Coordinates of C-alpha atoms and ligand atoms in Angstrom, one line a residue:
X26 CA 41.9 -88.8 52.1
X27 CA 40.4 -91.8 54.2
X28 CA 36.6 -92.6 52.5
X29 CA 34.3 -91.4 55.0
X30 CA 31.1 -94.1 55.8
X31 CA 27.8 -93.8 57.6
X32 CA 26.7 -96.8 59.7
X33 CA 23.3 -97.7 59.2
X34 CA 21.6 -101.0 60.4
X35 CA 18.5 -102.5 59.5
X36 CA 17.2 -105.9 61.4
X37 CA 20.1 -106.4 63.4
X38 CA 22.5 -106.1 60.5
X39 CA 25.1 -103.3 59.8
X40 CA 25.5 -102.0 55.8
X41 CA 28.4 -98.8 55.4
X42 CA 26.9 -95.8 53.5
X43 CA 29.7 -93.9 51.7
X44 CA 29.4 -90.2 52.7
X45 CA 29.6 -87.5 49.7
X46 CA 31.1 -83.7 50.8
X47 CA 30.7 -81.2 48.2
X48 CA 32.6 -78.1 47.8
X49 CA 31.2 -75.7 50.6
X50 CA 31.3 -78.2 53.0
X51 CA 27.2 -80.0 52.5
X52 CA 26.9 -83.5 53.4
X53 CA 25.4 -86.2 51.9
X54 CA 24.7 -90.1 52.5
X55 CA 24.6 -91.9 49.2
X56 CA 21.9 -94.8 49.5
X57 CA 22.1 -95.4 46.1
X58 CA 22.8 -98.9 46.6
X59 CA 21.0 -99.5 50.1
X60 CA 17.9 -101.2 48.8
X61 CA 20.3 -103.6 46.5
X62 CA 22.0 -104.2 49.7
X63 CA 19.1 -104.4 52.3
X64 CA 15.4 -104.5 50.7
X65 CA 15.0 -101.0 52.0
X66 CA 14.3 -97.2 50.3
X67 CA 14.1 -94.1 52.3
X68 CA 11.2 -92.3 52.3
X69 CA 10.8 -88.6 51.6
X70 CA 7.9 -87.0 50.6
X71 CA 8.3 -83.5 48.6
X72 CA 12.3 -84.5 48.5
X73 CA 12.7 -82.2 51.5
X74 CA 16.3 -83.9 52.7
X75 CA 16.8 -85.4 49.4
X76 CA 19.6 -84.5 47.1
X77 CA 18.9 -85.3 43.8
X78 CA 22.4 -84.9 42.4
X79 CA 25.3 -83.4 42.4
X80 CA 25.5 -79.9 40.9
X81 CA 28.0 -77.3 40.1
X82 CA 25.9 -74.4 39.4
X83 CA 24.3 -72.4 42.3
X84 CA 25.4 -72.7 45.9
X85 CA 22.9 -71.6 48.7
X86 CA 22.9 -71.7 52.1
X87 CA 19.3 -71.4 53.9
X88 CA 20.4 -70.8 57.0
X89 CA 22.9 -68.0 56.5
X90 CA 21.1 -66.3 53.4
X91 CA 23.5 -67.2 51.1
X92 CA 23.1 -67.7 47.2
X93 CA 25.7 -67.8 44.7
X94 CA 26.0 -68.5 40.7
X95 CA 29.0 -70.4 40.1
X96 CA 30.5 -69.2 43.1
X97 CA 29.9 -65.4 41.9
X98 CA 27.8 -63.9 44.9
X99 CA 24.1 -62.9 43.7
X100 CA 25.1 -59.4 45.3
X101 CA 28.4 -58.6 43.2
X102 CA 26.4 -59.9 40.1
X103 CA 22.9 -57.8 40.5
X104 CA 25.2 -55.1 40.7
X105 CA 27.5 -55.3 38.2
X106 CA 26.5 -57.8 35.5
X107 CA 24.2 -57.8 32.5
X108 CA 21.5 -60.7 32.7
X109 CA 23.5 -61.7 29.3
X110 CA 26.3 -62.0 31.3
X111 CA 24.7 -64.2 33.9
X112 CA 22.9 -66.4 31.8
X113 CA 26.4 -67.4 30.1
X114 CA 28.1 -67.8 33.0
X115 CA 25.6 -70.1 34.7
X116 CA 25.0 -72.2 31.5
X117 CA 29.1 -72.6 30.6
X118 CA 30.2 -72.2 33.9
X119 CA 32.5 -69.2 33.4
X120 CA 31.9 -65.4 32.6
X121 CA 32.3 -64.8 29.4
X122 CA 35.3 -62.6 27.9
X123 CA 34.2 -59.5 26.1
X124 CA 34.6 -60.9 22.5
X125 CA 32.7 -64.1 24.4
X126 CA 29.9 -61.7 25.3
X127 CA 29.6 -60.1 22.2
X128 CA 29.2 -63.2 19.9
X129 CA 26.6 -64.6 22.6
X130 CA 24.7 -61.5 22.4
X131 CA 25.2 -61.2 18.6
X132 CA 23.6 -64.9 18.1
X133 CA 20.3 -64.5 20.3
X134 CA 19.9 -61.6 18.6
X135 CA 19.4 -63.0 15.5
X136 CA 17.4 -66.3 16.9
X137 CA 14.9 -63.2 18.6
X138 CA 12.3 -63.4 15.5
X139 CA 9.1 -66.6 15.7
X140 CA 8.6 -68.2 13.0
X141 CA 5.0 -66.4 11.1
X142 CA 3.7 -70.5 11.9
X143 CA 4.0 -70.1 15.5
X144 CA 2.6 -66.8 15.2
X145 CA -0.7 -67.8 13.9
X146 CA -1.1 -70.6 17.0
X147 CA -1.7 -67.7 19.6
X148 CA -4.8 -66.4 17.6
X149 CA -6.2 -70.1 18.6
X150 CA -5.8 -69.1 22.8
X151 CA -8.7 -67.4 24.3
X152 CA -7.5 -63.5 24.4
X153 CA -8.1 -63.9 28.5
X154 CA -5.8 -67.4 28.8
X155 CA -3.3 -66.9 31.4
X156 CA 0.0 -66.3 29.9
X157 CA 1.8 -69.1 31.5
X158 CA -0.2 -71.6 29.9
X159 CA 0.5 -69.8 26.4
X160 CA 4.5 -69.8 27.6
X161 CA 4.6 -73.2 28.1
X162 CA 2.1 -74.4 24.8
X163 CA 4.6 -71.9 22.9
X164 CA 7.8 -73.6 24.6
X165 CA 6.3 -77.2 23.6
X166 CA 5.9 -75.8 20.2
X167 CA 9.4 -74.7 19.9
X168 CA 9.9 -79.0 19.6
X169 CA 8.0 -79.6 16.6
X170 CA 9.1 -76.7 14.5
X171 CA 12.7 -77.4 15.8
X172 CA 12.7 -81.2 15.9
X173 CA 16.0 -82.7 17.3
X174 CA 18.4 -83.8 14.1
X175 CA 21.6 -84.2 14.6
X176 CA 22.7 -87.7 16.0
X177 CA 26.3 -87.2 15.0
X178 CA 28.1 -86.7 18.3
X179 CA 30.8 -84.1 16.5
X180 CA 28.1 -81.8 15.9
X181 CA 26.2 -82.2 19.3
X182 CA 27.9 -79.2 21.0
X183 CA 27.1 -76.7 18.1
X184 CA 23.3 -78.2 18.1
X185 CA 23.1 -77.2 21.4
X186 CA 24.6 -74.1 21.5
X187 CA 22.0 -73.5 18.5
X188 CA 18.9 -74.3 21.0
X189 CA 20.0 -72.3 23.6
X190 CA 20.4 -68.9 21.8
X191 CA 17.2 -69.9 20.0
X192 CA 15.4 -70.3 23.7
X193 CA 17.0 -67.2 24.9
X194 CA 16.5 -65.0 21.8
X195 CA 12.8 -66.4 21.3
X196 CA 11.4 -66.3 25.1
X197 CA 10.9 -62.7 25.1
X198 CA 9.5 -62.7 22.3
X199 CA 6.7 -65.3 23.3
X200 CA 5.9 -63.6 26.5
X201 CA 6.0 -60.0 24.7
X202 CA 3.5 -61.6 21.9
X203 CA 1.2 -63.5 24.7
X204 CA 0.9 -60.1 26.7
X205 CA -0.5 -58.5 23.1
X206 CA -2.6 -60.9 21.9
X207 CA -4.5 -60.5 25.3
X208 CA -4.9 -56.6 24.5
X209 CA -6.3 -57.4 20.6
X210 CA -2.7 -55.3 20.2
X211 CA -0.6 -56.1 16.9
X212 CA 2.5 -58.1 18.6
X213 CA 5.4 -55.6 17.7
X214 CA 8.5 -57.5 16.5
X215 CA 11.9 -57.4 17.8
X216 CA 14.3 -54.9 17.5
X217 CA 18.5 -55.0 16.8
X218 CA 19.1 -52.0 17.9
X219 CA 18.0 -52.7 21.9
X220 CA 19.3 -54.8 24.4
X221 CA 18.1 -57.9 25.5
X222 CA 15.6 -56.3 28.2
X223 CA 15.5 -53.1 26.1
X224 CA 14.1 -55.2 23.3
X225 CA 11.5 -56.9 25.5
X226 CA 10.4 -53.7 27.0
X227 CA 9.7 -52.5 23.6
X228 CA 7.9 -55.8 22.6
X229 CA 5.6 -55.5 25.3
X230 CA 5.3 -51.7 25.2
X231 CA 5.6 -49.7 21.6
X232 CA 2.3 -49.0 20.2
X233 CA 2.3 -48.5 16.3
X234 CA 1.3 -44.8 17.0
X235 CA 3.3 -44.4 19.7
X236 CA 7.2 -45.6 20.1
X237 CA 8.1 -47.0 23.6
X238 CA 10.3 -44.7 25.5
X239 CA 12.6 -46.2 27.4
X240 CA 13.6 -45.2 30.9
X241 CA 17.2 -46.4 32.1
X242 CA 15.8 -46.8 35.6
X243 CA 13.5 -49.0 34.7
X244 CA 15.8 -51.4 32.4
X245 CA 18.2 -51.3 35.4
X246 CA 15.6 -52.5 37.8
X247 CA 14.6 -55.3 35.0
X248 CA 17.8 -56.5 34.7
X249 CA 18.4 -57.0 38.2
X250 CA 15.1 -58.5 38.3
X251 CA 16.3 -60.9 35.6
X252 CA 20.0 -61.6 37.4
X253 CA 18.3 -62.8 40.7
X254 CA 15.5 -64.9 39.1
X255 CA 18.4 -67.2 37.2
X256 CA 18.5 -70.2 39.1
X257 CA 18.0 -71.1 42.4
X258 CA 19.3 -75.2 42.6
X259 CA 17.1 -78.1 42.6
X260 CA 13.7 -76.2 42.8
X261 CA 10.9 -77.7 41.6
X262 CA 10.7 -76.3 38.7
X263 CA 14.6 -76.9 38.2
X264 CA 14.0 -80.3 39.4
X265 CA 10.6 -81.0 36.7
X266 CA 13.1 -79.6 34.0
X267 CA 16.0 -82.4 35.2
X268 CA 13.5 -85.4 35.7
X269 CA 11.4 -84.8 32.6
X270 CA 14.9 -84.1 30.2
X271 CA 16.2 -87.5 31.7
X272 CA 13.9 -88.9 29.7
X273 CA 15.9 -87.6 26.8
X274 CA 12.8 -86.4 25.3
X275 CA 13.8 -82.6 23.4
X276 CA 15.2 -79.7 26.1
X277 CA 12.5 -77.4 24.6
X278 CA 9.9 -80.1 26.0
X279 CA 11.4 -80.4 29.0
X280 CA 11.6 -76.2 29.3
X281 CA 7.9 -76.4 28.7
X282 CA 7.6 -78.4 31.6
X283 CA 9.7 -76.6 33.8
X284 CA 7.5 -73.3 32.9
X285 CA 4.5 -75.5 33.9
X286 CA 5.7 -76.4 37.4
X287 CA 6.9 -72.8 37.7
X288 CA 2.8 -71.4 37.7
X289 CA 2.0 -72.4 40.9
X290 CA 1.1 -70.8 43.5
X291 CA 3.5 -72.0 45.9
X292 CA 6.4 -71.5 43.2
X293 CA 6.9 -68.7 40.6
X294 CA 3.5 -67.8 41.1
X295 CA 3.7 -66.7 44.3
X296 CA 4.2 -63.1 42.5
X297 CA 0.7 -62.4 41.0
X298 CA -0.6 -64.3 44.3
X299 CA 1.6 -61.4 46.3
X300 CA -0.1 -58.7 44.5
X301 CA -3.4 -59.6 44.3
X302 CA -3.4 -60.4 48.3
X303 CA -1.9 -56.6 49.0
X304 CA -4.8 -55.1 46.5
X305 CA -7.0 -57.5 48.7
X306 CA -6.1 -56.1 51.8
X307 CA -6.1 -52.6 50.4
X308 CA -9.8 -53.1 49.1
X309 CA -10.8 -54.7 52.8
X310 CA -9.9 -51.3 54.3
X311 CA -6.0 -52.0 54.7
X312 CA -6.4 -54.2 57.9
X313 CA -2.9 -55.9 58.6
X314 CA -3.3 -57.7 61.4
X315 CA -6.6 -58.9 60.3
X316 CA -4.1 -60.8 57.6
X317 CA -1.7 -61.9 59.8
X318 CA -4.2 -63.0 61.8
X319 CA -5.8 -65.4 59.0
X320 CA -2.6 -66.9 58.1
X321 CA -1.9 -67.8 61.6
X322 CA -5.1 -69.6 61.5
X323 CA -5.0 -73.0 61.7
X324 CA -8.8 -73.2 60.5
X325 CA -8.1 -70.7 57.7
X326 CA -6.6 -72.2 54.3
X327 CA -4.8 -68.1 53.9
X328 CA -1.0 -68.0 53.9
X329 CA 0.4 -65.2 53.6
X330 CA 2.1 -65.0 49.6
X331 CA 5.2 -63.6 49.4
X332 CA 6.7 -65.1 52.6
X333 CA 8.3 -68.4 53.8
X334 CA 10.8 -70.6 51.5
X335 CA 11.7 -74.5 51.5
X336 CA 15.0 -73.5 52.2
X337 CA 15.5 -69.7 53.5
X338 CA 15.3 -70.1 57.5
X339 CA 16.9 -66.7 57.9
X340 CA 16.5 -64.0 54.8
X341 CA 15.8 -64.4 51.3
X342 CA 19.2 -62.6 49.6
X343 CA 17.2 -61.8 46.9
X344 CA 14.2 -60.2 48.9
X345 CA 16.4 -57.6 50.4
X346 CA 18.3 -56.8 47.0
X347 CA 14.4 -56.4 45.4
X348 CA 13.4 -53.9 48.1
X349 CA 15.9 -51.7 47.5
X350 CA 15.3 -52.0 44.0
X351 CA 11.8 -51.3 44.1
X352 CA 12.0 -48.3 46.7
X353 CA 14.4 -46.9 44.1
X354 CA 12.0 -47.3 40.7
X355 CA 9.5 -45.9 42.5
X356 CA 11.1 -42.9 43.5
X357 CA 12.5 -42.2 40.6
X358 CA 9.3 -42.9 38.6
X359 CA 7.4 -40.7 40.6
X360 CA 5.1 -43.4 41.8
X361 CA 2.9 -43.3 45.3
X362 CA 1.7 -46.9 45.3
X363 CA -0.6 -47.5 48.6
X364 CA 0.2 -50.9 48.0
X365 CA 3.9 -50.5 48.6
X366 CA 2.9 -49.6 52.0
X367 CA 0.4 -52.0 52.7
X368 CA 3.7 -54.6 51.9
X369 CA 5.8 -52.8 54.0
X370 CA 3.4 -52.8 57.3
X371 CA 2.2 -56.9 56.6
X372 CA 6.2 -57.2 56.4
X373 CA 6.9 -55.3 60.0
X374 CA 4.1 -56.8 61.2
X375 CA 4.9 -60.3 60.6
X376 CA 8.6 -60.1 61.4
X377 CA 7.4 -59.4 64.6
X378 CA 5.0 -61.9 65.0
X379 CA 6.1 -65.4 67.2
X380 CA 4.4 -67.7 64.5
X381 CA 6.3 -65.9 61.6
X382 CA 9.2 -65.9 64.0
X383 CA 9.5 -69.3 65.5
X384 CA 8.6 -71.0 62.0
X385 CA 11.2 -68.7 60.5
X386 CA 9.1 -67.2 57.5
X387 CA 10.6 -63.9 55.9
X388 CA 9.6 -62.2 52.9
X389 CA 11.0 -64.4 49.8
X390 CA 12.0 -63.2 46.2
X391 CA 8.2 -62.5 45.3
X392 CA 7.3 -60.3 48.0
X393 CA 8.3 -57.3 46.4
X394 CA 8.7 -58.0 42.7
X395 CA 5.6 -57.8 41.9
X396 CA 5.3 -54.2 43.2
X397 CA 8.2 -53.0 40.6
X398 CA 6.5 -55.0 37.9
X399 CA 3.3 -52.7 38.3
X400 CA 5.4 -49.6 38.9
X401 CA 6.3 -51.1 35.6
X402 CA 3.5 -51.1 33.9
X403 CA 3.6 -54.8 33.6
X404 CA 0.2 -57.0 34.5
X405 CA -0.5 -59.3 36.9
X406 CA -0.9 -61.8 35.2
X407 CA 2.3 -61.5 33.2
X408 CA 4.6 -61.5 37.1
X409 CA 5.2 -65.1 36.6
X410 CA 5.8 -65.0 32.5
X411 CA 8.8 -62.6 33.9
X412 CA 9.9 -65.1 36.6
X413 CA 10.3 -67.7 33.8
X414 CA 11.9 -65.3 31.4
X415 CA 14.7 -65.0 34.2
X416 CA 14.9 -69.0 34.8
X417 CA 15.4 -69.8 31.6
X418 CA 19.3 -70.0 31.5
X419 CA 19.2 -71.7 35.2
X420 CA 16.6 -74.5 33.6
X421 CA 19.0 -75.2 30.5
X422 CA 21.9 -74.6 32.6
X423 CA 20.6 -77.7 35.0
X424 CA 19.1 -79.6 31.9
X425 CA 22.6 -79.2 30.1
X426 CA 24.4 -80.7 33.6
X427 CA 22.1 -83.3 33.7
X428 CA 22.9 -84.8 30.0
X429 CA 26.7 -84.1 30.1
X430 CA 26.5 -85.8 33.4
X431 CA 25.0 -88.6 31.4
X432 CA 22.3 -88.7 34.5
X433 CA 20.0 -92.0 34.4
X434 CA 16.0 -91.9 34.0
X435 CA 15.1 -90.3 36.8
X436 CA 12.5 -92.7 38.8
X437 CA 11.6 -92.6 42.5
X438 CA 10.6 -95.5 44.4
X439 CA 7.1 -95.3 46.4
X440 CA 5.8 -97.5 49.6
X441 CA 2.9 -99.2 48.3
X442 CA 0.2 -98.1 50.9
X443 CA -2.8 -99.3 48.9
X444 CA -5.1 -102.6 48.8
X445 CA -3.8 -105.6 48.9
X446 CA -4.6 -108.6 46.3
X447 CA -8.0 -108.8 45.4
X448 CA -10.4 -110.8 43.4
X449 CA -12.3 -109.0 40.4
X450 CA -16.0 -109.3 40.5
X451 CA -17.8 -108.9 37.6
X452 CA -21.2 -106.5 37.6
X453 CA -21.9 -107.0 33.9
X454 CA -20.1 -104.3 32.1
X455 CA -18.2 -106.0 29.8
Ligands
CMC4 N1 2.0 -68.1 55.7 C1 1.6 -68.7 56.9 N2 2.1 -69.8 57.3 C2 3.0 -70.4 56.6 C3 3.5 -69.8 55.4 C4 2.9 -68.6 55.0 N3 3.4 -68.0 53.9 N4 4.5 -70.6 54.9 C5 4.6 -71.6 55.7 N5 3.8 -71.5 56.7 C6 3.6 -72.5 57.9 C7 2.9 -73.7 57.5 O1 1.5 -73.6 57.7 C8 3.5 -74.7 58.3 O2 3.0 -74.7 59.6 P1 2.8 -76.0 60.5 O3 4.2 -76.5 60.7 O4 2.2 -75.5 61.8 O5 2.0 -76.9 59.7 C9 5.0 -74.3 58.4 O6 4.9 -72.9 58.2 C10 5.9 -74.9 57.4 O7 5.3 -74.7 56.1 P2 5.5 -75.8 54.9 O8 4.5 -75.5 53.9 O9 5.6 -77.2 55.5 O10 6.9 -75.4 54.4 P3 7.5 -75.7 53.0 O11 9.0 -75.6 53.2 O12 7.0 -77.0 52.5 O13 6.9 -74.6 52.1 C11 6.6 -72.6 50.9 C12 7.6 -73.5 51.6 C13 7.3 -71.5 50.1 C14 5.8 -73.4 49.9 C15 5.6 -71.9 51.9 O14 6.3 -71.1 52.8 C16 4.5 -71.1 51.3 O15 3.5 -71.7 50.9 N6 4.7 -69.8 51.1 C17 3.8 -68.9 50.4 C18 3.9 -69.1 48.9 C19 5.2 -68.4 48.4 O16 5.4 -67.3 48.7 N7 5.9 -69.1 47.5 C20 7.1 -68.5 46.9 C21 8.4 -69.2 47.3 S1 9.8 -68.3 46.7 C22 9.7 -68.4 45.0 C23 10.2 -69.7 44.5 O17 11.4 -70.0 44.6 O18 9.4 -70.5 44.1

């Protein structure tokens, strides 16, 4: 096949751009080389046209509402896979066979336990610290008690393996343990005999007078939950996990990292945002339009959580998957939740709207997740802790692409807006 070039030219002179086409059909210019060749960088603040690399992973398509793991569509797989089974597939790139599955399961089972060490640094956060920050001081922790070893290139594959059965098995565990120590609870420890979200159910749950019972309904929902949180391409919290790992510091560092960028408000923690807003709105008489009103506002700083995406221009995938989900927990748990319908009248309302309309903003992921976490019993502030815990095989999955790729440093240029050369006067300081 002929190369394909893109013509660009810069002060009267003409440079060819080789063109990149990836497997579904996206386009891409590769400057690379364009400031070598002409003096000049593109500029693209928040990386909003910008791809970063190339990346076999997750495909998405905003416009159409598509999203897919390894080419497995995020429908078939909420459906019919385990989160187990998803988390292997995105980080080796196939599903696993059944004696595959079984040995996966079999080794983060037994990397599920903290060491009594790591235990003893959650008595030093304040019982009321938000559990993000305790996820990602307990991920960055994970570096020192596990510092990297093996420089033997023969044994690199099964040191890795290692870390990423140790990150999956320990994770729940971390969030289970930061949700207790906020409720003076004893942290329970994990269990064998569960599943993987059975396990961190029971974590979070079991009381020592009381065992956790567990509903099937509700693991279901978790799981699903779990599957459609996995990865989601070159996010930013994705993209902190590549940029800071290309620094080849340890991935556990570089997961720590990832869970930080994940917190905001504008990313994974868009969840608790979503709730706390609804409970707003509940509390303030269960006005609607007086909330769509606000976010239309230029004046008013208010957005409305829960809806819009960087990428999504027609329907979140996942959005639509999670409210069925949630209309069928709470049914089946018996639960009336005012706040459901609150949700379901901002989202009518706003689907409706021109602004919401023209700037094509639909309910994302987080809209109605955090609804199922409370039917849950889960608290707010633990929605984002379970965002993460779904992530986690989409960060190393993008982390592991990134080394085997043997990706540089990653380092972005800048157009120096600032002063210009001046001289230092002295007032006497020094
Ligand atoms: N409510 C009201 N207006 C909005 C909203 C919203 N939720 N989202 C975007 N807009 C407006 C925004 O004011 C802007 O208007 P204008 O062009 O007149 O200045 C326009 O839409 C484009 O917004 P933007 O911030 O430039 O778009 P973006 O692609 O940079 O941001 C977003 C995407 C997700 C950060 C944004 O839609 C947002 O802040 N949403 C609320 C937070 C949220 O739910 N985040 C979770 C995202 S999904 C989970 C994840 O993957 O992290």
């Amino acid at each position: 096949m002929a190369e394909k070039f893109a013509e660009i030219i810069l002060d009267g002179v003409s440079y060819k751009l080789p063109i990149v086409e990836g497997s579904e059909g996206e386009k891409a210019i590769d400057i690379a080389k364009l400031r070598d060749m002409s003096g000049y960088i593109t500029l693209d603040t928040g990386y909003k046209n910008t791809g970063a690399t190339k990346s076999a992973i997750t495909f998405l398509d905003g416009e159409q509402g598509i999203l897919r793991y390894r080419g497995y569509s995020i429908e078939d797989l909420a459906e019919k896979s385990t989160f187990l089974e998803v988390a292997y597939l995105i980080i080796y790139g196939e599903l696993p066979t059944k004696p595959e599955l079984e040995s996966f399961n079999h080794q983060i089972k037994i990397h599920t336990m903290i060491n009594e060490d790591m235990r003893k640094i959650y008595d030093g956060f304040p019982v009321k610290g938000h559990p993000m920050g305790v996820m990602a001081a307990m991920a960055s922790a994970l570096a020192t008690f596990y510092p990297e070893l093996i420089d033997d290139p023969k044994k690199q594959k099964a040191e890795l393996d290692l870390k990423i059965v140790r990150l999956l098995g320990k994770m729940p565990t971390m969030a289970a343990w930061a949700y207790k120590n906020s409720m003076g609870h004893p942290v329970n420890y994990p269990q064998n005999r569960f599943n993987y979200v059975e396990n961190f159910l029971h974590m979070m749950f079991a009381l020592p007078v009381e065992e956790y019972v567990l509903d099937p309904d509700v693991v279901d929902a978790l799981e699903k939950l779990l599957i459609l949180h996995a990865d989601h391409e070159q996010n930013c919290s994705a993209s902190t996990v590549r940029l800071v790992g290309s620094s080849q510091v340890s991935i556990y560092s570089a997961i720590s990292a990832g869970i930080s960028s994940l917190w905001g408000p504008l990313h994974g923690g868009a969840n608790q945002e979503v709730l706390e807003m609804l409970e707003e709105i509940q509390k303030d008489g269960g006005n609607v339009d007086k909330y769509v009103a606000k976010a239309k506002d230029k004046n008013d700083n208010f957005r409305l959580m829960g809806f819009g995406h960087r990428v999504y221009k027609n329907f979140d995938p996942r959005a639509k998957i999670i409210k069925e989900a949630c209309d069928k927990v709470l049914n089946k748990l018996g639960v009336h939740d005012p706040i459901l319908e609150i949700a379901k009248k901002l989202e009518e309302r706003a689907l409706a709207d021109d602004y919401f309309v023209e700037k094509k903003l639909y309910p994302n992921v987080d809209f109605y997740s955090g609804i199922i976490y409370k039917a849950i019993g889960i608290p707010t502030d633990m929605f984002t802790v379970m965002f993460a815990l779904g992530r986690l095989p989409g960060w190393i999955a993008q982390w592991k692409e990134m080394r085997e790729n043997n990706e540089p440093i990653g380092r972005p240029r800048q157009v120096y807006v600032g002063a210009t050369k001046r001289d230092f006067v002295p007032i006497g300081a020094r």
